[in-house]
Amino acid sequence: MAEHDGPLDESPSGRPDEPGRVPTQLRPAVPGGRVPDGDSASGAVNGSSPRGVDAPRADAPATEHDGPVTGAAPRAATPEAATGQDTPGTGAAPRDGEPEAEAAAAEEAAVLLESARPDDPLPARDPEHDVTTHDTVLLTPGHLATRETVLLPPRDDLAYRETVLLSRGRPTGSLRPRGAPLPIAALVNTVWAALQTLLPLLLLTVGARSVEGPVELGLSARVALSGWLLGHGVPLTGPLNEHLATLDLPPLLLTAVALWRLSRAGVHTVRALGAQGSGSIRHAALAAGAVGVVYCGLGVGAAALVDGPGILVTPWRAAISFAVLGLAAAGLGAARSGGVVRRLARLTPLLLRDGIRVGVVATLLIMGVGAGAVGLAVAVNGAEASHRLAEFPGGVLGQVGAVLLCLAYGPNLSVWAASYLLGPGFEAGTLPRTGLPVFAGVPQAPLRGVGWLLTVLPLLGGALAVVLLAHRRLRPRRTRQGDVVKPRPNWPRMAGSAAVGGVVAGLLCAAVGYASGGVLRTTTGSLRFGPAIWPMAGMAALVVTLGGLLAVAGVWAFAARPGAKRTESVV
């Protein structure tokens, strides 16, 4: 081993013959856990620890050292080192009284350190990029706020990426994490939907009977359940003028609320299955079927509770009505939430899809026109309606009940008024003699004079539905390249959609006409209430088709006028 005659810190590597070498740190293990101290400068390296510098070799004499190697305070030197005299033996001789094992351990550590050094020198570090030379600072919010804002250079790879269209919703067939099991989810959701419809009826019944005197909860529950069954199309049989009579006239307002809550039950059941937005027809069918089965059981149970003295109910009729309504409403909600409607719409031709949209919108507009006609008729005959309300038996409580009954049958009357405006009319039977204020507006003769203008409203409803469709198809759109273009209309297809919309509107009017009607059966005969179904459906289809075609012609003329902007693409 060669002797080291120069100072220890002349070279960054600690070895004068190999500049740039970073010394390998090795802490020699000595008995007692202490680091051996030397009488020369080799024991004053970096305080009291020889870490970070080369250990002295056994055959090298002690050299003079004027200061610390790493900038640390030097340890006290021995008299021999202060006078420059070399100590015989090793550079780190043991002190008096210490065992010679420490010197042997130091010599062995020096040999191991020398053998562990690599042969090739490490490259020198750049002081500007060496993180070990950077100052350590404490980052605070104030320090971050004072930093200069810089503009990052744009990434070229993002500019040349291909633009893709992301699909809406979840991929077809992919499921979310499942929630509760299907039977439990269907049971909870269906029972909650039934309670949301039944509890208001029960509260109204209990409140009405509490004004008269003591409340019998059993009888009040039977009355509330009877109204609930009637709202689902279950006929009720009871005494009327000392004879048994069967009423089969459902209040459509209660029916609409029940269908709405059942639809939400289907939505929540699909979510419990984890099939929301998956487009899975099987999961939607499972959810709808489970809700329908539970709702059928609730209907049968309600019929069994109501059936008794004073009110007779057929359980099998309740089972059929509740099962059909539950399956239909829950199926619609499950299909919409599960993405089945969107999946089927993509497979449906655009002409048929637009025709269904036109038919649904036109039917809603026609029913709205009928509701407005009912309100107008009652307002015109306001004196007669007020007289009927004042003479209604039961005092204030009876008057409140009469108003609630009119509201419950308000959608029925709207459908009847729509049939009247379409032409076929409706049958009221003996309902005007019931004393309800709303029947004060029942017309006693066909429309005459200015009243004929009301028959144009269904035609305008069909035309407005097609105008909304044209606005949807001709509005400006943004392409994938970011350009805004106005589609060029396809007039033959739009006319075909108007014709299909007329057929759809006729079928929907037939369905709501059948649901709004009813019959009162007595021992002397039967009285029918409601519109003439098939004549109403035929007139609705004719009126909507004619109004739609006139609307297509009007939009075409408006688009072809001089000075209109020309389109740039085909839908």
XYZ file of N, CA, C and O in Angstrom, residues 343-518:
704
model
N -80.546 2.262 -26.510
C -80.028 1.192 -27.367
C -81.001 0.859 -28.484
O -80.600 0.691 -29.645
N -82.297 0.777 -28.163
C -83.291 0.489 -29.196
C -83.482 1.664 -30.140
O -83.759 1.471 -31.332
N -83.331 2.877 -29.617
C -83.488 4.053 -30.480
C -82.407 4.110 -31.547
O -82.656 4.541 -32.680
N -81.197 3.654 -31.214
C -80.116 3.660 -32.206
C -80.378 2.642 -33.314
O -79.869 2.812 -34.427
N -81.143 1.609 -33.004
C -81.455 0.598 -34.008
C -82.714 0.929 -34.803
O -83.019 0.224 -35.766
N -83.443 1.973 -34.405
C -84.693 2.347 -35.066
C -84.397 3.341 -36.175
O -83.600 4.267 -35.989
N -85.027 3.210 -37.334
C -84.832 4.201 -38.403
C -85.238 5.597 -37.941
O -86.148 5.763 -37.117
N -84.564 6.579 -38.499
C -84.804 7.953 -38.072
C -86.227 8.395 -38.374
O -86.832 9.151 -37.600
N -86.796 7.955 -39.479
C -88.171 8.323 -39.825
C -89.146 7.827 -38.765
O -90.043 8.564 -38.321
N -88.993 6.586 -38.343
C -89.884 6.033 -37.326
C -89.657 6.697 -35.975
O -90.618 6.982 -35.234
N -88.411 6.962 -35.641
C -88.120 7.602 -34.358
C -88.715 9.003 -34.295
O -89.314 9.388 -33.284
N -88.583 9.771 -35.372
C -89.185 11.099 -35.395
C -90.711 11.016 -35.394
O -91.381 11.866 -34.803
N -91.267 9.999 -36.052
C -92.720 9.848 -36.053
C -93.263 9.562 -34.661
O -94.301 10.095 -34.264
N -92.572 8.721 -33.903
C -93.006 8.451 -32.528
C -92.922 9.713 -31.691
O -93.831 10.019 -30.888
N -91.880 10.490 -31.886
C -91.749 11.743 -31.132
C -92.878 12.704 -31.482
O -93.459 13.344 -30.588
N -93.208 12.812 -32.749
C -94.298 13.698 -33.158
C -95.631 13.232 -32.579
O -96.438 14.033 -32.092
N -95.900 11.926 -32.600
C -97.157 11.411 -32.074
C -97.312 11.656 -30.582
O -98.392 12.043 -30.117
N -96.238 11.448 -29.814
C -96.318 11.667 -28.361
C -96.536 13.140 -28.049
O -97.398 13.499 -27.217
N -95.789 14.016 -28.711
C -95.930 15.454 -28.440
C -97.319 15.937 -28.862
O -97.962 16.718 -28.139
N -97.806 15.481 -29.997
C -99.132 15.907 -30.454
C -100.227 15.429 -29.505
O -101.186 16.168 -29.220
N -100.113 14.211 -28.989
C -101.113 13.710 -28.030
C -101.116 14.539 -26.759
O -102.192 14.885 -26.229
N -99.947 14.877 -26.250
C -99.888 15.714 -25.055
C -100.484 17.092 -25.304
O -101.193 17.647 -24.434
N -100.242 17.647 -26.475
C -100.817 18.953 -26.788
C -102.335 18.882 -26.901
O -103.050 19.791 -26.447
N -102.844 17.815 -27.489
C -104.300 17.664 -27.607
C -104.936 17.512 -26.229
O -105.994 18.099 -25.937
N -104.308 16.722 -25.350
C -104.837 16.586 -23.986
C -104.760 17.926 -23.247
O -105.653 18.261 -22.453
N -103.733 18.696 -23.501
C -103.650 20.020 -22.892
C -104.741 20.950 -23.385
O -105.296 21.737 -22.614
N -105.067 20.853 -24.666
C -106.172 21.647 -25.204
C -107.483 21.241 -24.536
O -108.327 22.094 -24.203
N -107.666 19.938 -24.317
C -108.875 19.486 -23.631
C -108.965 20.008 -22.211
O -110.041 20.407 -21.736
N -107.830 20.016 -21.474
C -107.841 20.550 -20.117
C -108.181 22.041 -20.119
O -108.937 22.516 -19.252
N -107.630 22.763 -21.068
C -107.979 24.175 -21.161
C -109.448 24.383 -21.483
O -110.079 25.323 -20.963
N -110.019 23.516 -22.297
C -111.444 23.629 -22.614
C -112.305 23.368 -21.388
O -113.343 24.029 -21.185
N -111.913 22.420 -20.539
C -112.667 22.162 -19.303
C -112.634 23.381 -18.385
O -113.675 23.814 -17.847
N -111.459 23.944 -18.198
C -111.361 25.135 -17.356
C -112.164 26.300 -17.915
O -112.814 27.041 -17.165
N -112.139 26.470 -19.221
C -112.906 27.545 -19.840
C -114.402 27.331 -19.672
O -115.157 28.279 -19.384
N -114.866 26.095 -19.826
C -116.298 25.812 -19.690
C -116.778 26.050 -18.260
O -117.867 26.602 -18.039
N -115.975 25.632 -17.262
C -116.363 25.868 -15.875
C -116.348 27.365 -15.558
O -117.210 27.865 -14.806
N -115.386 28.103 -16.116
C -115.329 29.537 -15.863
C -116.520 30.262 -16.487
O -117.072 31.203 -15.890
N -116.911 29.835 -17.680
C -118.062 30.469 -18.335
C -119.339 30.213 -17.548
O -120.210 31.087 -17.414
N -119.483 29.019 -16.978
C -120.645 28.660 -16.176
C -120.304 28.727 -14.689
O -120.649 27.832 -13.904
N -119.582 29.765 -14.295
C -119.124 29.892 -12.916
C -120.252 30.016 -11.915
O -120.155 29.485 -10.798
N -121.329 30.681 -12.295
C -122.457 30.845 -11.364
C -123.086 29.494 -11.038
O -123.376 29.195 -9.865
N -123.309 28.682 -12.053
C -123.879 27.358 -11.828
C -122.932 26.476 -11.011
O -123.370 25.723 -10.116
N -121.617 26.555 -11.265
C -120.657 25.765 -10.502
C -120.635 26.181 -9.036
O -120.590 25.337 -8.126
N -120.700 27.495 -8.762
C -120.718 27.960 -7.371
C -121.997 27.522 -6.666
O -121.969 27.148 -5.472
N -123.116 27.543 -7.361
C -124.380 27.104 -6.764
C -124.324 25.615 -6.413
O -124.772 25.215 -5.327
N -123.757 24.822 -7.285
C -123.638 23.387 -6.989
C -122.713 23.129 -5.802
O -122.982 22.253 -4.971
N -121.618 23.868 -5.743
C -120.680 23.665 -4.646
C -121.306 24.062 -3.308
O -121.082 23.412 -2.278
N -122.088 25.133 -3.302
C -122.721 25.572 -2.057
C -123.779 24.586 -1.586
O -123.996 24.437 -0.368
N -124.458 23.923 -2.509
C -125.510 22.978 -2.138
C -124.993 21.555 -1.926
O -125.798 20.656 -1.654
N -123.706 21.355 -2.059
C -123.178 20.002 -1.892
C -123.320 19.586 -0.434
O -122.981 20.352 0.486
N -123.824 18.385 -0.160
C -124.053 17.979 1.236
C -122.738 17.768 1.986
O -121.710 17.450 1.402
N -122.822 17.966 3.320
C -121.666 17.740 4.179
C -121.002 18.981 4.686
O -119.985 18.899 5.382
N -121.549 20.169 4.347
C -120.958 21.408 4.834
C -119.609 21.687 4.193
O -119.340 21.349 3.021
N -118.743 22.312 4.974
C -117.414 22.666 4.464
C -116.607 21.431 4.128
O -115.901 21.385 3.109
N -116.722 20.418 4.956
C -115.981 19.188 4.692
C -116.450 18.533 3.405
O -115.642 18.036 2.609
N -117.776 18.559 3.169
C -118.294 18.002 1.921
C -117.840 18.803 0.717
O -117.544 18.235 -0.344
N -117.748 20.114 0.856
C -117.274 20.945 -0.254
C -115.804 20.672 -0.571
O -115.412 20.613 -1.748
N -114.994 20.494 0.477
C -113.576 20.156 0.250
C -113.476 18.802 -0.450
O -112.672 18.621 -1.390
N -114.281 17.844 -0.032
C -114.273 16.543 -0.688
C -114.702 16.623 -2.143
O -114.157 15.930 -2.999
N -115.703 17.486 -2.445
C -116.154 17.641 -3.828
C -115.046 18.221 -4.710
O -114.834 17.782 -5.847
N -114.307 19.200 -4.164
C -113.210 19.792 -4.943
C -112.110 18.764 -5.195
O -111.577 18.661 -6.317
N -111.764 17.975 -4.169
C -110.737 16.949 -4.348
C -111.188 15.885 -5.342
O -110.377 15.374 -6.139
N -112.478 15.561 -5.320
C -112.987 14.576 -6.267
C -112.923 15.100 -7.699
O -112.588 14.363 -8.639
N -113.224 16.387 -7.871
C -113.110 16.994 -9.206
C -111.667 16.996 -9.695
O -111.399 16.763 -10.886
N -110.724 17.261 -8.778
C -109.311 17.223 -9.171
C -108.870 15.813 -9.531
O -108.078 15.619 -10.475
N -109.350 14.816 -8.782
C -108.963 13.437 -9.071
C -109.451 12.998 -10.446
O -108.758 12.253 -11.152
N -110.631 13.448 -10.842
C -111.181 13.084 -12.149
C -110.918 14.154 -13.209
O -111.491 14.091 -14.299
N -110.054 15.103 -12.900
C -109.736 16.149 -13.875
C -109.119 15.625 -15.163
O -109.536 16.023 -16.270
N -108.122 14.714 -15.115
C -107.591 14.163 -16.370
C -108.643 13.415 -17.193
O -108.609 13.468 -18.436
N -109.583 12.724 -16.540
C -110.658 12.070 -17.291
C -111.460 13.089 -18.085
O -111.751 12.890 -19.276
N -111.818 14.182 -17.416
C -112.609 15.214 -18.080
C -111.819 15.880 -19.200
O -112.403 16.309 -20.214
N -110.497 15.985 -19.048
C -109.672 16.571 -20.114
C -109.716 15.697 -21.367
O -109.812 16.217 -22.494
N -109.641 14.389 -21.187
C -109.726 13.481 -22.343
C -111.099 13.572 -22.986
O -111.225 13.579 -24.223
N -112.158 13.668 -22.199
C -113.497 13.772 -22.755
C -113.655 15.073 -23.549
O -114.257 15.088 -24.626
N -113.091 16.167 -22.999
C -113.168 17.442 -23.715
C -112.364 17.405 -25.012
O -112.775 17.985 -26.037
N -111.214 16.713 -25.001
C -110.433 16.576 -26.242
C -111.220 15.798 -27.287
O -111.204 16.148 -28.483
N -111.917 14.756 -26.866
C -112.755 14.011 -27.810
C -113.890 14.886 -28.342
O -114.281 14.772 -29.511
N -114.395 15.738 -27.499
C -115.454 16.659 -27.946
C -114.922 17.630 -29.001
O -115.603 17.922 -29.999
N -113.717 18.157 -28.798
C -113.145 19.079 -29.772
C -112.749 18.373 -31.060
O -112.767 18.984 -32.144
N -112.382 17.111 -30.966
C -112.042 16.350 -32.169
C -113.274 15.995 -32.998
O -113.144 15.727 -34.195
N -114.421 15.966 -32.371
C -115.647 15.685 -33.124
C -116.497 14.552 -32.587
O -117.724 14.699 -32.508
N -115.959 13.388 -32.200
C -116.816 12.276 -31.771
C -117.604 12.550 -30.493
O -118.691 11.985 -30.307
N -117.104 13.387 -29.583
C -117.808 13.683 -28.343
C -117.613 12.609 -27.288
O -116.729 11.748 -27.400
N -118.457 12.631 -26.243
C -118.330 11.693 -25.134
C -119.706 11.466 -24.510
O -120.669 12.213 -24.768
N -119.779 10.452 -23.692
C -120.999 10.112 -22.964
C -120.787 10.408 -21.485
O -119.837 9.907 -20.882
N -121.701 11.202 -20.906
C -121.604 11.553 -19.494
C -122.589 10.785 -18.635
O -122.413 10.727 -17.408
N -123.607 10.198 -19.230
C -124.579 9.429 -18.456
C -125.281 10.294 -17.427
O -125.759 11.402 -17.721
N -125.327 9.812 -16.217
C -125.982 10.535 -15.125
C -125.004 11.335 -14.282
O -125.375 11.849 -13.221
N -123.754 11.475 -14.723
C -122.760 12.204 -13.932
C -123.128 13.675 -13.722
O -122.860 14.219 -12.636
N -123.713 14.373 -14.696
C -124.091 15.775 -14.410
C -125.064 15.912 -13.251
O -125.163 16.991 -12.653
N -125.788 14.843 -12.896
C -126.744 14.922 -11.792
C -126.118 14.579 -10.444
O -126.820 14.506 -9.434
N -124.805 14.353 -10.432
C -124.140 14.040 -9.167
C -123.935 15.270 -8.298
O -123.622 15.135 -7.119
N -124.042 16.454 -8.847
C -123.872 17.678 -8.066
C -122.448 18.178 -8.001
O -122.179 19.173 -7.329
N -121.495 17.550 -8.670
C -120.115 18.032 -8.668
C -120.011 19.321 -9.468
O -120.593 19.448 -10.554
N -119.260 20.303 -8.978
C -119.213 21.598 -9.677
C -118.645 21.514 -11.077
O -119.013 22.318 -11.948
N -117.751 20.587 -11.333
C -117.086 20.547 -12.625
C -118.062 20.203 -13.737
O -117.850 20.594 -14.907
N -119.130 19.492 -13.430
C -120.084 19.109 -14.469
C -121.021 20.245 -14.853
O -121.894 20.066 -15.707
N -120.826 21.398 -14.242
C -121.600 22.558 -14.689
C -121.166 23.027 -16.062
O -121.923 23.726 -16.761
N -119.977 22.665 -16.476
C -119.491 23.079 -17.788
C -119.759 22.092 -18.899
O -119.227 22.269 -20.008
N -120.503 21.025 -18.618
C -120.801 20.046 -19.663
C -121.678 20.707 -20.725
O -122.746 21.265 -20.404
N -121.251 20.693 -21.984
C -122.080 21.349 -23.020
C -123.384 20.587 -23.238
O -123.429 19.359 -23.175
N -124.432 21.325 -23.512
C -125.737 20.726 -23.748
C -126.061 20.612 -25.228
O -127.075 20.008 -25.589
N -125.191 21.162 -26.081
C -125.444 21.145 -27.518
C -124.109 21.256 -28.238
O -123.079 21.596 -27.629
N -124.071 20.967 -29.556
C -122.819 21.118 -30.316
C -122.374 22.578 -30.347
O -123.144 23.509 -30.101
N -121.094 22.763 -30.666
C -120.535 24.108 -30.747
C -121.128 24.861 -31.924
O -121.341 24.303 -33.010
N -121.334 26.136 -31.713
C -121.905 26.981 -32.754
C -121.179 28.317 -32.770
O -120.606 28.745 -31.774
N -121.238 28.973 -33.926
C -120.669 30.298 -34.051
C -119.160 30.298 -33.864
O -118.413 29.511 -34.465
N -118.719 31.189 -32.968
C -117.281 31.341 -32.731
C -116.712 30.095 -32.065
O -115.506 29.823 -32.148
N -117.544 29.296 -31.405
C -117.065 28.090 -30.751
C -116.425 27.097 -31.698
O -115.635 26.238 -31.269
N -116.747 27.227 -32.995
C -116.128 26.326 -33.972
C -114.616 26.518 -34.057
O -113.891 25.615 -34.478
N -114.144 27.691 -33.653
C -112.702 27.934 -33.712
C -111.938 27.026 -32.756
O -110.745 26.767 -32.962
N -112.629 26.540 -31.708
C -111.943 25.645 -30.780
C -111.581 24.312 -31.417
O -110.644 23.641 -30.971
N -112.325 23.916 -32.437
C -112.021 22.635 -33.086
C -110.730 22.695 -33.898
O -110.213 21.649 -34.308
N -110.206 23.901 -34.128
C -108.949 24.031 -34.867
C -107.750 23.758 -33.957
O -106.649 23.472 -34.447
N -107.951 23.831 -32.649
C -106.825 23.688 -31.725
C -106.135 22.327 -31.838
O -104.897 22.266 -31.804
N -106.837 21.179 -31.939
C -106.112 19.912 -32.152
C -105.283 19.908 -33.426
O -104.183 19.330 -33.461
N -105.786 20.565 -34.485
C -105.007 20.662 -35.726
C -103.731 21.454 -35.502
O -102.651 21.074 -35.976
N -103.838 22.538 -34.746
C -102.643 23.326 -34.444
C -101.675 22.547 -33.559
O -100.464 22.745 -33.649
N -102.221 21.666 -32.714
C -101.336 20.838 -31.898
C -100.476 19.917 -32.739
O -99.271 19.769 -32.502
N -101.069 19.291 -33.758
C -100.280 18.447 -34.658
C -99.260 19.241 -35.445
O -98.126 18.794 -35.663
N -99.638 20.441 -35.887
C -98.698 21.277 -36.632
C -97.542 21.729 -35.752
O -96.378 21.748 -36.178
N -97.845 22.077 -34.495
C -96.779 22.513 -33.592
C -95.802 21.386 -33.302
O -94.587 21.616 -33.175
N -96.290 20.156 -33.208
C -95.388 19.023 -32.966
C -94.390 18.868 -34.106
O -93.200 18.597 -33.880
N -94.821 19.042 -35.348
C -93.916 18.921 -36.502
C -92.973 20.119 -36.569
O -91.805 19.985 -36.962
N -93.442 21.288 -36.195
C -92.559 22.460 -36.178
C -91.433 22.262 -35.165
O -90.263 22.597 -35.431
N -91.754 21.706 -34.018
C -90.704 21.410 -33.036
C -89.713 20.380 -33.566
O -88.508 20.476 -33.311
N -90.214 19.400 -34.320
C -89.318 18.416 -34.926
C -88.395 19.076 -35.944
O -87.186 18.793 -35.994
N -88.952 19.956 -36.778
C -88.129 20.647 -37.766
C -87.084 21.523 -37.097
O -85.930 21.605 -37.551
N -87.462 22.170 -36.008
C -86.475 22.979 -35.281
C -85.360 22.102 -34.728
O -84.191 22.518 -34.700
N -85.691 20.913 -34.312
C -84.678 19.998 -33.780
C -83.740 19.526 -34.872
O -82.526 19.404 -34.652
N -84.263 19.247 -36.045
C -83.445 18.705 -37.125
C -82.681 19.777 -37.896
O -81.659 19.448 -38.525
N -83.126 21.006 -37.862
C -82.497 22.048 -38.673
C -81.651 23.015 -37.858
O -81.144 23.984 -38.422
N -81.511 22.792 -36.593
C -80.700 23.705 -35.805
C -79.216 23.491 -36.111
O -78.795 22.384 -36.464
N -78.394 24.539 -36.012
C -76.957 24.397 -36.301
C -76.296 23.404 -35.350
O -76.656 23.304 -34.170
N -75.320 22.703 -35.891
C -74.608 21.699 -35.113
C -73.109 21.896 -35.286
O -72.654 22.473 -36.269
N -72.364 21.387 -34.338
C -70.910 21.485 -34.363
C -70.326 20.134 -34.758
O -70.670 19.105 -34.187
N -69.467 20.149 -35.765
C -68.845 18.926 -36.244
C -67.678 18.542 -35.350
O -67.295 19.262 -34.431
N -67.066 17.406 -35.658
C -65.915 16.958 -34.886
C -64.705 17.840 -35.094
O -63.829 17.913 -34.238
N -64.653 18.502 -36.236
C -63.540 19.412 -36.500
C -63.749 20.777 -35.854
O -62.893 21.645 -35.959
N -64.898 20.984 -35.189
C -65.177 22.251 -34.534
C -65.938 23.232 -35.381
O -66.231 24.340 -34.914
N -66.301 22.885 -36.629
C -67.039 23.792 -37.494
C -68.529 23.735 -37.168
O -69.076 22.676 -36.848
N -69.211 24.855 -37.256
C -70.649 24.951 -37.027
C -71.343 24.965 -38.382
O -71.097 25.862 -39.202
N -72.184 23.979 -38.620
C -72.880 23.853 -39.892
C -74.371 23.751 -39.630
O -74.804 23.313 -38.557
N -75.147 24.144 -40.597
C -76.605 24.041 -40.529
C -77.048 22.913 -41.440
O -76.793 22.947 -42.645
N -77.698 21.890 -40.911
C -78.067 20.742 -41.743
C -79.058 21.130 -42.835
O -79.853 22.063 -42.695
N -79.009 20.373 -43.910
C -79.958 20.555 -44.995
C -81.146 19.637 -44.757
O -80.969 18.441 -44.545
N -82.359 20.144 -44.766
C -83.529 19.322 -44.409
C -83.818 18.271 -45.462
O -83.609 18.462 -46.658
N -84.332 17.156 -44.977
C -84.805 16.068 -45.836
C -86.334 16.111 -45.791
O -86.972 15.508 -44.936
N -86.941 16.838 -46.718
C -88.381 17.078 -46.682
C -89.215 15.810 -46.849
O -90.221 15.652 -46.135
N -88.901 14.886 -47.734
C -89.711 13.650 -47.802
C -89.694 12.856 -46.500
O -90.733 12.335 -46.081
N -88.538 12.766 -45.880
C -88.494 12.042 -44.618
C -89.281 12.758 -43.535
O -89.956 12.126 -42.707
N -89.258 14.083 -43.529
C -90.017 14.823 -42.529
C -91.510 14.657 -42.742
O -92.286 14.548 -41.787
N -91.933 14.619 -43.997
C -93.354 14.375 -44.281
C -93.758 12.964 -43.858
O -94.860 12.748 -43.325
N -92.896 11.998 -44.080
C -93.181 10.637 -43.622
C -93.280 10.563 -42.111
O -94.131 9.840 -41.557
N -92.435 11.304 -41.413
C -92.506 11.332 -39.948
C -93.824 11.946 -39.483
O -94.402 11.513 -38.465
N -94.322 12.955 -40.200
C -95.612 13.547 -39.842
C -96.738 12.528 -40.001
O -97.650 12.455 -39.160
N -96.692 11.713 -41.071
C -97.717 10.683 -41.258
C -97.633 9.610 -40.184
O -98.653 9.170 -39.631
N -96.421 9.178 -39.864
C -96.268 8.194 -38.791
C -96.719 8.777 -37.460
O -97.344 8.081 -36.633
N -96.435 10.047 -37.228
C -96.868 10.692 -35.996
C -98.382 10.722 -35.864
O -98.909 10.595 -34.755
N -99.101 10.864 -36.970
C -100.560 10.817 -36.922
C -101.061 9.458 -36.463
O -101.988 9.363 -35.642
N -100.440 8.390 -36.977
C -100.845 7.035 -36.561
C -100.552 6.820 -35.073
O -101.383 6.272 -34.324
N -99.390 7.247 -34.630
C -99.033 7.078 -33.215
C -99.982 7.878 -32.333
O -100.428 7.402 -31.265
N -100.309 9.100 -32.738
C -101.234 9.910 -31.950
C -102.615 9.262 -31.869
O -103.268 9.299 -30.814
N -103.072 8.646 -32.958
C -104.356 7.957 -32.927
C -104.353 6.795 -31.944
O -105.314 6.612 -31.174
N -103.286 6.009 -31.940
C -103.207 4.882 -31.009
C -103.137 5.357 -29.552
O -103.784 4.775 -28.660
N -102.370 6.407 -29.312
C -102.283 6.915 -27.941
C -103.609 7.505 -27.476
O -104.005 7.325 -26.306
N -104.320 8.196 -28.352
C -105.628 8.741 -27.976
C -106.629 7.623 -27.696
O -107.480 7.747 -26.800
N -106.532 6.525 -28.438
C -107.408 5.384 -28.154
C -107.104 4.793 -26.781
O -108.030 4.429 -26.032
N -105.815 4.718 -26.427
C -105.438 4.162 -25.121
C -105.922 5.039 -23.973
O -106.528 4.543 -23.003
N -105.685 6.341 -24.059
C -106.112 7.218 -22.970
C -107.632 7.351 -22.951
O -108.243 7.526 -21.878
N -108.284 7.241 -24.104
C -109.746 7.273 -24.120
C -110.351 6.062 -23.430
O -111.327 6.177 -22.677
N -109.740 4.901 -23.645
C -110.216 3.697 -22.968
C -109.973 3.781 -21.465
O -110.825 3.371 -20.650
N -108.797 4.312 -21.062
C -108.486 4.409 -19.637
C -109.364 5.436 -18.938
O -109.660 5.283 -17.742
N -109.765 6.500 -19.627
C -110.557 7.557 -18.982
C -112.025 7.205 -18.847
O -112.733 7.814 -18.035
N -112.492 6.255 -19.621
C -113.903 5.885 -19.568
C -114.200 4.871 -18.491
O -113.304 4.359 -17.801
N -115.454 4.572 -18.326
C -115.871 3.603 -17.328
C -117.341 3.278 -17.490
O -118.005 3.703 -18.442
